[in-house]
Short mmCIF file of C-alpha atoms and ligand atoms in Angstrom, two decimals:
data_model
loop_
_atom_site.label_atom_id
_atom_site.label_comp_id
_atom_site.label_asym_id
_atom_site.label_seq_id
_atom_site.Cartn_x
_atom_site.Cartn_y
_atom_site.Cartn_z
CA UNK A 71 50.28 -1.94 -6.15
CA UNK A 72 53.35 0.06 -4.43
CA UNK A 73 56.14 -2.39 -3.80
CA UNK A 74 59.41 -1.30 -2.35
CA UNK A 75 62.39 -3.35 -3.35
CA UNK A 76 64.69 -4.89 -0.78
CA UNK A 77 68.20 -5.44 -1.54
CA UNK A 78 69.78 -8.90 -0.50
CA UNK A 79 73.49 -7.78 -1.50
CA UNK A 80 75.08 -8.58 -4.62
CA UNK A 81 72.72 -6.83 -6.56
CA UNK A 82 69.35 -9.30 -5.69
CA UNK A 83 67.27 -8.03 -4.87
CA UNK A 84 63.37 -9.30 -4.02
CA UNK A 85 60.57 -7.28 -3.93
CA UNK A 86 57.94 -6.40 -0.94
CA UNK A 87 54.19 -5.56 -2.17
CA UNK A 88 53.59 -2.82 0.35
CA UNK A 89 49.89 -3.18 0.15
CA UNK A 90 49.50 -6.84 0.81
CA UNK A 91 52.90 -7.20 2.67
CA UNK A 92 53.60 -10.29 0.31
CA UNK A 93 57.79 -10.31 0.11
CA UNK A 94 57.78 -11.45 -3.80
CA UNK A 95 60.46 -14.03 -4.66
CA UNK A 96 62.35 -14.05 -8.06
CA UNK A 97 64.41 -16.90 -8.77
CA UNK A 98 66.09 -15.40 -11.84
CA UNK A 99 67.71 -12.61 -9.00
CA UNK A 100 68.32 -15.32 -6.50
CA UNK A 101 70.48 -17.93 -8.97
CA UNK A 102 74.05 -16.08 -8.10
CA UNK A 103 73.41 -16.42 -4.16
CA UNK A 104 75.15 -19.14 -2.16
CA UNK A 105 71.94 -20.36 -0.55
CA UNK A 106 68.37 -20.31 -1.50
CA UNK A 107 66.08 -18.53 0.75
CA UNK A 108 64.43 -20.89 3.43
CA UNK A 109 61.00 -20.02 2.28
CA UNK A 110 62.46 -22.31 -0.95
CA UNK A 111 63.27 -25.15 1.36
CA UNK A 112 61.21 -28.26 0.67
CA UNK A 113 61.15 -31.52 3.23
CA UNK A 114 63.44 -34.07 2.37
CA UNK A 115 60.72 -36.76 1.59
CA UNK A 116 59.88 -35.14 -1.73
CA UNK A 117 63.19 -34.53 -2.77
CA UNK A 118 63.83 -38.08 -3.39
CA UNK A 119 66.39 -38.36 -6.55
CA UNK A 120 64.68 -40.45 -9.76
CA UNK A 121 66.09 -43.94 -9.79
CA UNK A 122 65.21 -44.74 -13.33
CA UNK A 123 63.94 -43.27 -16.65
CA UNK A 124 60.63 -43.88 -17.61
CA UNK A 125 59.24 -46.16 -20.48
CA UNK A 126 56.18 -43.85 -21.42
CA UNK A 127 55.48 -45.14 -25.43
CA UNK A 128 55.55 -43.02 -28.00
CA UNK A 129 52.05 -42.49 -30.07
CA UNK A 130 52.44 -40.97 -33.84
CA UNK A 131 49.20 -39.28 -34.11
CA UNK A 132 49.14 -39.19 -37.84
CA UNK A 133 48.98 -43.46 -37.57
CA UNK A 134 46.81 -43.78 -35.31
CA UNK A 135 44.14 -41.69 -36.90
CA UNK A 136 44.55 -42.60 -40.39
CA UNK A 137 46.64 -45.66 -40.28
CA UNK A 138 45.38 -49.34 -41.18
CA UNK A 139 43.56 -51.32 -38.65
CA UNK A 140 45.89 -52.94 -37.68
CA UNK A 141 48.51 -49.49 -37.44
CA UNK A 142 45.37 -48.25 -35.39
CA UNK A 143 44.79 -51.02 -32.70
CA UNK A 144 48.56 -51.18 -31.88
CA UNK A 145 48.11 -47.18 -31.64
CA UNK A 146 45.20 -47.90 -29.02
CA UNK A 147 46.29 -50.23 -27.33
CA UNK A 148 49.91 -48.74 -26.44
CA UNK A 149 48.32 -45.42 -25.20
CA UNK A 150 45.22 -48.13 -23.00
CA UNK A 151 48.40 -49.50 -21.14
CA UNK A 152 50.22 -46.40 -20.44
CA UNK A 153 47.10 -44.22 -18.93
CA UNK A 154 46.39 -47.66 -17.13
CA UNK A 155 49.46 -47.56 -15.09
CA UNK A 156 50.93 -44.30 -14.90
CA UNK A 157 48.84 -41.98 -17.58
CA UNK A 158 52.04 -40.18 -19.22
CA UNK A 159 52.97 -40.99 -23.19
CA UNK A 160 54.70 -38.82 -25.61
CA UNK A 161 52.59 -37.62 -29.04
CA UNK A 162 55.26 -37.49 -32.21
CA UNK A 163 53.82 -36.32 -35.55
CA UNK A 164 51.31 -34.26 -33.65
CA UNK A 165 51.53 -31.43 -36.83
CA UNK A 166 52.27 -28.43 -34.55
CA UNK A 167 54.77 -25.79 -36.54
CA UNK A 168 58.26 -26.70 -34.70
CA UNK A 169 58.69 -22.96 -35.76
CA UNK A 170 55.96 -22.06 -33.26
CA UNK A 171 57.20 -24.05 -30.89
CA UNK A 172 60.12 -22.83 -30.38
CA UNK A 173 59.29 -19.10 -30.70
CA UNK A 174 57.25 -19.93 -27.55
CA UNK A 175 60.19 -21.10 -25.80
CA UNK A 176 62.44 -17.80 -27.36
CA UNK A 177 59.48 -15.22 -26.52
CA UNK A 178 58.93 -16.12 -22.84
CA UNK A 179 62.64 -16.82 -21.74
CA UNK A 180 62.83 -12.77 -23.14
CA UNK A 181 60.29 -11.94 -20.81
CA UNK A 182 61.42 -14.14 -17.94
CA UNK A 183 65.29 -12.29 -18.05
CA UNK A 184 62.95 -9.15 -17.83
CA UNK A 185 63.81 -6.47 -15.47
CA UNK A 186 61.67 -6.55 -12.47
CA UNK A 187 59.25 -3.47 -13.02
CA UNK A 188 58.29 -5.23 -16.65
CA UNK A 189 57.59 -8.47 -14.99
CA UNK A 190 55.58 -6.91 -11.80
CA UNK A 191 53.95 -5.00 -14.71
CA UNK A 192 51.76 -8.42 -15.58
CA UNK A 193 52.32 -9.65 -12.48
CA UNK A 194 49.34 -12.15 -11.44
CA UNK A 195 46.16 -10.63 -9.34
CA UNK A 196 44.48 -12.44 -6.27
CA UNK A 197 42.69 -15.28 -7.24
CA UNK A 198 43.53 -14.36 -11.16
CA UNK A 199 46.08 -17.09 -13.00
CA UNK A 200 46.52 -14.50 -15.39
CA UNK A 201 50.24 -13.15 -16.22
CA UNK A 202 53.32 -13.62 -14.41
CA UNK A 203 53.98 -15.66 -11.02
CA UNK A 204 57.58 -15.06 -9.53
CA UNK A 205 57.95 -18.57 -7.18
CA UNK A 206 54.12 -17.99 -6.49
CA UNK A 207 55.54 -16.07 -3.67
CA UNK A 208 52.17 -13.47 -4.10
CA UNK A 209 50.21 -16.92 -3.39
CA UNK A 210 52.57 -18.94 -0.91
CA UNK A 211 54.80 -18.28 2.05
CA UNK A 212 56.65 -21.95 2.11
CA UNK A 213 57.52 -24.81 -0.02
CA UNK A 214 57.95 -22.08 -2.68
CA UNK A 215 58.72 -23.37 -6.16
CA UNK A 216 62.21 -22.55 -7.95
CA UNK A 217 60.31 -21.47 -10.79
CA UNK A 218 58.69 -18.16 -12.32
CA UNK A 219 55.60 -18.91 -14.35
CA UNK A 220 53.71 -16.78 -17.14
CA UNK A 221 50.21 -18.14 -18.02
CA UNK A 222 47.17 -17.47 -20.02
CA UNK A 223 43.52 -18.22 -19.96
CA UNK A 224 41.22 -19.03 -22.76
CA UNK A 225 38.97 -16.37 -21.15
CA UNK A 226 40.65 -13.07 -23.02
CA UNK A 227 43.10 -11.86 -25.37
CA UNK A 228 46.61 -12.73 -24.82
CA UNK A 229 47.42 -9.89 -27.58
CA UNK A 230 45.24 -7.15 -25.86
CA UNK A 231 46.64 -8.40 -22.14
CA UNK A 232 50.08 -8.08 -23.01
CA UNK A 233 49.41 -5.17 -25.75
CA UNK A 234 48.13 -2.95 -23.03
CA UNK A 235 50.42 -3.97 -19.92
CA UNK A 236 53.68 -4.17 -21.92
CA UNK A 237 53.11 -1.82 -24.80
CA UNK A 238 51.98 -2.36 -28.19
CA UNK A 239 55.60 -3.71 -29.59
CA UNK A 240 54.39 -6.99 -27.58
CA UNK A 241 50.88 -7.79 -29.49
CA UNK A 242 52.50 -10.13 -31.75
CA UNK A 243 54.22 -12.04 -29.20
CA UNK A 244 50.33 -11.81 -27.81
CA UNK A 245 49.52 -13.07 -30.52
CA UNK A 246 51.64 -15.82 -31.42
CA UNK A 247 50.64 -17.21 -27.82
CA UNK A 248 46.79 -17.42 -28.86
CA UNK A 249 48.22 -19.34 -32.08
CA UNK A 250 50.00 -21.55 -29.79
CA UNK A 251 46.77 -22.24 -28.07
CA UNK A 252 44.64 -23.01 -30.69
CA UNK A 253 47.70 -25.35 -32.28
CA UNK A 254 47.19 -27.28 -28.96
CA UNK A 255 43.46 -27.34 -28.81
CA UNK A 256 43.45 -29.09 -32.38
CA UNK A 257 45.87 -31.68 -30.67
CA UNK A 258 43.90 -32.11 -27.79
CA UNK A 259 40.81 -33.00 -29.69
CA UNK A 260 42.54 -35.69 -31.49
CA UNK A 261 44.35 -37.19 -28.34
CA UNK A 262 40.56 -37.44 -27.10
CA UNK A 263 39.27 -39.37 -29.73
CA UNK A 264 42.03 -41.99 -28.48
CA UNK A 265 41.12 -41.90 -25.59
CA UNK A 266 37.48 -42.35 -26.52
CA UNK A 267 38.55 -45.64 -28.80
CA UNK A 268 40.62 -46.64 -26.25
CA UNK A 269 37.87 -46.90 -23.59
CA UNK A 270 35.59 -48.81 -26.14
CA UNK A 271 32.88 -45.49 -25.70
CA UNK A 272 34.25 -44.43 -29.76
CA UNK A 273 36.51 -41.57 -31.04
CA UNK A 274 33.19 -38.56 -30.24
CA UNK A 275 32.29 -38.56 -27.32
CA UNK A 276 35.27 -36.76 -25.36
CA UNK A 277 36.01 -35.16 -28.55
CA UNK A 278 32.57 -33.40 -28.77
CA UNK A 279 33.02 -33.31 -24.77
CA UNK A 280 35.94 -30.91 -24.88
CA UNK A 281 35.17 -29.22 -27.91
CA UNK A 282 34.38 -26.20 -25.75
CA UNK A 283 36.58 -26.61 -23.44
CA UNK A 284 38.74 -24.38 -21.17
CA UNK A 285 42.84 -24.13 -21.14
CA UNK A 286 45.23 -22.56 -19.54
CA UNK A 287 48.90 -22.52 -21.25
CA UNK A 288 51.72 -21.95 -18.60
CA UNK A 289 55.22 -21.21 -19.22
CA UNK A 290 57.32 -22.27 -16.93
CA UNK A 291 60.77 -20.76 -16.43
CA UNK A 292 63.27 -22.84 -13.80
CA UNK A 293 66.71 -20.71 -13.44
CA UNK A 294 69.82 -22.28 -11.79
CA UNK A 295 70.10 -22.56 -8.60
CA UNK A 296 72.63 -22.86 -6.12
CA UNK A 297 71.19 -25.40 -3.79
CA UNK A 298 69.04 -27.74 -6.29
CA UNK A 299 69.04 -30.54 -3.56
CA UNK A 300 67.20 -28.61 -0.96
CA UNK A 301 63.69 -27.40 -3.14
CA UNK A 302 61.70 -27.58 -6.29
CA UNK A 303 60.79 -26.51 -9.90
CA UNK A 304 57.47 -28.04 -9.27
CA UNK A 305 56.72 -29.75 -6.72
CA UNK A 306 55.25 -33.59 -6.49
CA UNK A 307 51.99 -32.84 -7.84
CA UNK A 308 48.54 -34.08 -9.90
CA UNK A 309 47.19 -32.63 -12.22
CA UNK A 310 44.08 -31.44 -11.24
CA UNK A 311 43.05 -30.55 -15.12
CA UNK A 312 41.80 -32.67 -17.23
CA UNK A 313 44.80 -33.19 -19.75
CA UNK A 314 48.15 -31.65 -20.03
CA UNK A 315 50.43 -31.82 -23.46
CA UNK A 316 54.02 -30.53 -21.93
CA UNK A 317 56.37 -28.62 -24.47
CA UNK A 318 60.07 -29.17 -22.96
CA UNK A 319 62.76 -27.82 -24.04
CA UNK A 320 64.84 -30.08 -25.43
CA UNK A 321 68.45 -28.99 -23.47
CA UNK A 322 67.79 -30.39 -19.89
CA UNK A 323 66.15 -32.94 -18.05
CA UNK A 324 64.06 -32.25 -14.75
CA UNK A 325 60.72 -33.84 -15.57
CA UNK A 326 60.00 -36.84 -13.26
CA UNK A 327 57.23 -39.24 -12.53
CA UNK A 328 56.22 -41.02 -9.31
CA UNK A 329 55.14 -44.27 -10.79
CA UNK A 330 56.06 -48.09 -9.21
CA UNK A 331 57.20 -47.05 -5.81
CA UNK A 332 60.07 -44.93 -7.59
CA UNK A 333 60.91 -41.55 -9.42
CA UNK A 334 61.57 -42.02 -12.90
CA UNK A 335 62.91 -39.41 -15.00
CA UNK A 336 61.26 -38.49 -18.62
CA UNK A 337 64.09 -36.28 -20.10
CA UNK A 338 63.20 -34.42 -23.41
CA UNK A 339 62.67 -36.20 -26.78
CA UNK A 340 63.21 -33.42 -29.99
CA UNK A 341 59.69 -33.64 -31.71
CA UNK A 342 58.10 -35.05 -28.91
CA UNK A 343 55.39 -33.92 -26.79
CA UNK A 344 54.51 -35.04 -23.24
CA UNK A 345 51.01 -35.55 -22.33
CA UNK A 346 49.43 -36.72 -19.11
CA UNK A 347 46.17 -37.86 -17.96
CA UNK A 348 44.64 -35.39 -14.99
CA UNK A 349 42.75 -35.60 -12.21
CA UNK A 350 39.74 -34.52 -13.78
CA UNK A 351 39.82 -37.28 -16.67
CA UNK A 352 40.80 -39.80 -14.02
CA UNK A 353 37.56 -39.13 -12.72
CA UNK A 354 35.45 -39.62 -15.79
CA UNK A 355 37.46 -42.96 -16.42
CA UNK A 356 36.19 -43.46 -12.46
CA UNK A 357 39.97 -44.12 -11.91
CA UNK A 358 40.47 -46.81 -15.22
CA UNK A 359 43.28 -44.29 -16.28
CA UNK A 360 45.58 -42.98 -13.73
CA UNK A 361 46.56 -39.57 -13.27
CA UNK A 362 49.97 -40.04 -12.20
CA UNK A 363 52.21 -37.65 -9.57
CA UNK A 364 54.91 -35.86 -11.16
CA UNK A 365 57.40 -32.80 -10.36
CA UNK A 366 60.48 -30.86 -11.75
CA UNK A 367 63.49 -30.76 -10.40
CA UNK A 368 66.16 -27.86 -11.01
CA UNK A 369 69.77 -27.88 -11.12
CA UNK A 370 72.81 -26.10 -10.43
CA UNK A 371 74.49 -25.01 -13.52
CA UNK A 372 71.41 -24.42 -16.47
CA UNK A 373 68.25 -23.20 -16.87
CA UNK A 374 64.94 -24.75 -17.98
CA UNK A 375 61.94 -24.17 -19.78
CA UNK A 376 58.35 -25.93 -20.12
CA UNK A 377 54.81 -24.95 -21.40
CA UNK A 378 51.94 -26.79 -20.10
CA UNK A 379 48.80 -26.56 -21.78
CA UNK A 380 46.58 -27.35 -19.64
CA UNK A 381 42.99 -29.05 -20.58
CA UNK A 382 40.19 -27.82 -18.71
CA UNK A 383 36.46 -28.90 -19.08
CA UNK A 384 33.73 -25.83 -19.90
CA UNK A 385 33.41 -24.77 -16.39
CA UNK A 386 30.31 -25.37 -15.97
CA UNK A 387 29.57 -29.35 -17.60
CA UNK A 388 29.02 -32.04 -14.97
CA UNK A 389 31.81 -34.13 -14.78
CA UNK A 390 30.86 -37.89 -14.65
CA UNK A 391 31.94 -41.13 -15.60
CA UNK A 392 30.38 -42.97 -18.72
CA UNK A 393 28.21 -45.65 -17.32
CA UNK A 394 30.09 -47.74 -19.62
CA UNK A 395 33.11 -47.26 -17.48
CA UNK A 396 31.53 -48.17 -14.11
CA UNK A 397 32.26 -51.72 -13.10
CA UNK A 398 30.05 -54.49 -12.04
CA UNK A 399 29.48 -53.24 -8.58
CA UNK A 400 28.17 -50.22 -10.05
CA UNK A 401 30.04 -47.91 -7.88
CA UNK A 402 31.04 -44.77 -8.74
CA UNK A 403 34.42 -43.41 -6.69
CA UNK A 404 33.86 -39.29 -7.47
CA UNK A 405 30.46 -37.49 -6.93
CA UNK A 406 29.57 -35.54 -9.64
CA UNK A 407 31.41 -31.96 -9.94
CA UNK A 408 32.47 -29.34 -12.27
CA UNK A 409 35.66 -27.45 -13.21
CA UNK A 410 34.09 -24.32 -11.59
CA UNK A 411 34.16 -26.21 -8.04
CA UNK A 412 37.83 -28.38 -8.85
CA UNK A 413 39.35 -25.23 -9.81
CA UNK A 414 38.18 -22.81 -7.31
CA UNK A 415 39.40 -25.92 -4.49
CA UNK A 416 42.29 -25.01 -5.58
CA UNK A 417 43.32 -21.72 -6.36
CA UNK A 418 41.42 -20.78 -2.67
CA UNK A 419 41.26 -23.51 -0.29
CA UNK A 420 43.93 -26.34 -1.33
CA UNK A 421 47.04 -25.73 -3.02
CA UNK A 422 47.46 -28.63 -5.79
CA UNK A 423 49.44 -30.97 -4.63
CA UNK A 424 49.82 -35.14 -4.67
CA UNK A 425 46.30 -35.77 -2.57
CA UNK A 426 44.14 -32.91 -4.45
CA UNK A 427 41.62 -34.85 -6.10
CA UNK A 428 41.44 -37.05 -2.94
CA UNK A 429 40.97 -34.17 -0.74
CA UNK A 430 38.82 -32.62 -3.08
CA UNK A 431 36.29 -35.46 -3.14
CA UNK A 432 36.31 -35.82 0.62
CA UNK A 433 35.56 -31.92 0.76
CA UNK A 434 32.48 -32.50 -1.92
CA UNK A 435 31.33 -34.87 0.74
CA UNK A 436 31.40 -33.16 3.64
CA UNK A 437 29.72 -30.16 2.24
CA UNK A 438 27.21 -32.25 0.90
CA UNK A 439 26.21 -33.98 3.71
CA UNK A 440 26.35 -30.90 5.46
CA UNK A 441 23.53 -29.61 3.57
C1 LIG Q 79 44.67 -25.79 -12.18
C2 LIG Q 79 45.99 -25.67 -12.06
C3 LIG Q 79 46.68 -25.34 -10.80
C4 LIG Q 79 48.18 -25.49 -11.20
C5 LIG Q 79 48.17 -25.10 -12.65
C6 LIG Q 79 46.96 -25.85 -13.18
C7 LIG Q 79 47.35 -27.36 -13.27
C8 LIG Q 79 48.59 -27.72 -12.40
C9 LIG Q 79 48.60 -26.98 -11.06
C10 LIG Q 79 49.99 -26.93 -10.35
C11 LIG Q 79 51.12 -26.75 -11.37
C12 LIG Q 79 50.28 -28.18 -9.48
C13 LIG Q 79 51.54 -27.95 -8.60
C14 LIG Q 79 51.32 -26.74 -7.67
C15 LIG Q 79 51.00 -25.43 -8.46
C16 LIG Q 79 50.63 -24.35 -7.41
C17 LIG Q 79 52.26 -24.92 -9.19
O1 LIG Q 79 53.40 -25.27 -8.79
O2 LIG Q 79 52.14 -24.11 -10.15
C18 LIG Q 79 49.79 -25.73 -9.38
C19 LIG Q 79 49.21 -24.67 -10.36
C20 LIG Q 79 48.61 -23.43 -9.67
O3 LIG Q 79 47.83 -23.53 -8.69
O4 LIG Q 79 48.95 -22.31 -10.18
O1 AKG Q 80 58.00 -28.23 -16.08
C1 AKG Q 80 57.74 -29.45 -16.07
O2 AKG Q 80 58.46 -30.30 -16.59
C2 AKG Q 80 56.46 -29.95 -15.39
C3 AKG Q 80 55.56 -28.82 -14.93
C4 AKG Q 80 54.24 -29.34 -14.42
O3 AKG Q 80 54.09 -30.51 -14.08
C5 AKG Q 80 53.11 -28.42 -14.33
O4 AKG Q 80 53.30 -27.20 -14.59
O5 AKG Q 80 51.99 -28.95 -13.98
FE1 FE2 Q 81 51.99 -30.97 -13.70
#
């Protein structure tokens, strides 16, 4: 891919892909400008400032798993409320090495402060959410994130991916993501058989559900920036997965949640990780649990870091509601669907945004009755 580099004074400098005529957007070269770029520019209605902080209730794994009966039921029935109303609660105890962690944090910031040929050197292909993303600006042409992104798929080797594009000095930071990974699966597996108790259907059956199960784990990289008022880290958003558990780092706030008619901030708690319900599990709860809008707001004098891991179903399992879940009229809300389909609706017709699922399900309906 031959990309020439156009200067924007003061040393910026953004990038233009020749071949596809994509201008490529860096926010880590556009924090010492004045003004952001007006392709950042995002409309005033979602840049709402959060009004409170929210009251998301902390779940120590190790209790409710092995705790007493009674340690276990007030376990439940804390995380039952939360994914009722606004599906976000925070997992302490959760047994991932702190050490890895942070070295997940450490290694990608490195790569993020990157000169621009290394980061275009993993830069994400068409239709591929492999490698790095500067503002998704190779995707997107408005409403452009103040964010640069680095992500990895369960479907390959993050050692041999970064190995061959970066050199072989970067296999063990390869490989310490695939640890991180497989730290998270283990937690995701417990947080389903929660969820299973929690729905009355018992601790297996999401657990042996997602035991095969896709991820993707995203780092998410949100410099300064000089206008923080006017855009987005991430913008108001779903889910469209099927779980996230966020890793924040622990020095700024910027998470928020859209929950009763307000935004309500969920700064950082040390030891703590963040964990959502998606779109995708709201579906096989036939809407019971709620996967909530969020976003991420920047600001003018520090950076920020996240990693999402993202839960994805095998691509190919029908998703559908247990029967158990469907209420006395019988009706379900989503037709069936798989990951494949949810996935593919957005990364080539629909960006994700705070109507996916919605317009997703009208768009299974259409083509459906189109057939
Ligand atoms: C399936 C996915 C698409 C996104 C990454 C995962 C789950 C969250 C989605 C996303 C973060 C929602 C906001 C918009 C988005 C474009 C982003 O800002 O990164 C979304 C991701 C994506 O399409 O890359
Ligand atoms: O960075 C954050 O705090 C949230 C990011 C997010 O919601 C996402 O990547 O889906
Ligand atoms: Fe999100």
């Amino acid at each position: 891919m031959a990309t020439s580099f156009l200067t924007t004074g003061e040393n910026n400098s953004i990038s233009k892909d020749a071949l596809h005529g994509n201008t490529i957007f860096m926010p880590t070269m556009l924090a010492n400008r004045p003004t952001i770029p007006e392709q950042f520019l995002w409309p005033k209605s979602d840049i709402a400032p959060a009004t409170g902080i929210l009251d998301a209730p902390v779940i120590d794994l190790q209790l409710a798993l092995t705790g007493d009966a009674s340690s276990v039921k007030e376990q439940v029935d804390a995380l039952c409320a939360a994914c009722k109303t606004h599906g976000f609660f925070l997992v302490v105890n959760h047994g991932i090495d702190p050490q890895i962690l942070n070295e997940a944090l450490e290694r990608a910031e490195e790569i993020f402060v990157m000169p621009l040929e290394t980061k275009l050197k993993i830069m994400q292909k068409k239709g591929s959410m492999w490698g790095y993303s500067g503002a998704h600006s190779e995707r997107f042409s408005a409403k452009l994130p103040w964010k640069e992104c680095l992500s990895f798929k369960s479907d390959g080797s993050v050692m041999e991916h970064l190995g061959s594009s970066l050199g072989k000095e970067f296999e063990p930071v390869g490989l310490m993501y695939e640890k991180y990974s497989e730290a998270m699966k283990n937690l995701t597996l417990s947080i389903m058989e929660l969820l299973g108790l929690s729905l009355g259907i018992g601790k297996d059956y999401y657990r042996d559900f997602f035991q095969d199960c896709d991820h993707i784990t995203r780092c998410n990289y949100y410099p300064p920036c000089p206008q923080p008022e006017l855009t987005q880290g991430t913008g108001p958003h779903s889910d469209p997965v099927a779980l996230t558990i966020l890793h924040q780092q622990d020095k700024e706030e910027g998470l928020e949640v859209f929950t009763g008619g307000k935004w309500q901030s969920l700064p950082p708690v040390p030891g703590a990780l963040v964990v959502n319900i998606g779109d995708t599990f709201m579906a096989m709860t036939n809407d019971i649990y709620k996967s909530c809008v969020h976003r991420a707001v920047v600001n003018q004098h520090s950076s920020r870091e996240s990693i999402a891991f993202f839960v994805c179903p095998q691509r190919n399992k029908v998703i559908r509601a247990h029967d158990s879940l469907i209420g006395p009229n019988g009706k379900r809300l989503y037709p069936d669907f798989t990951w494949s389909q949810l996935e593919a609706f957005t990364q080539k017709s629909c960006r994700a945004d705070d109507k996916t699922i919605k317009n997703f399900a009208q768009h299974l309906s259409e083509s459906s009755s189109a057939e």
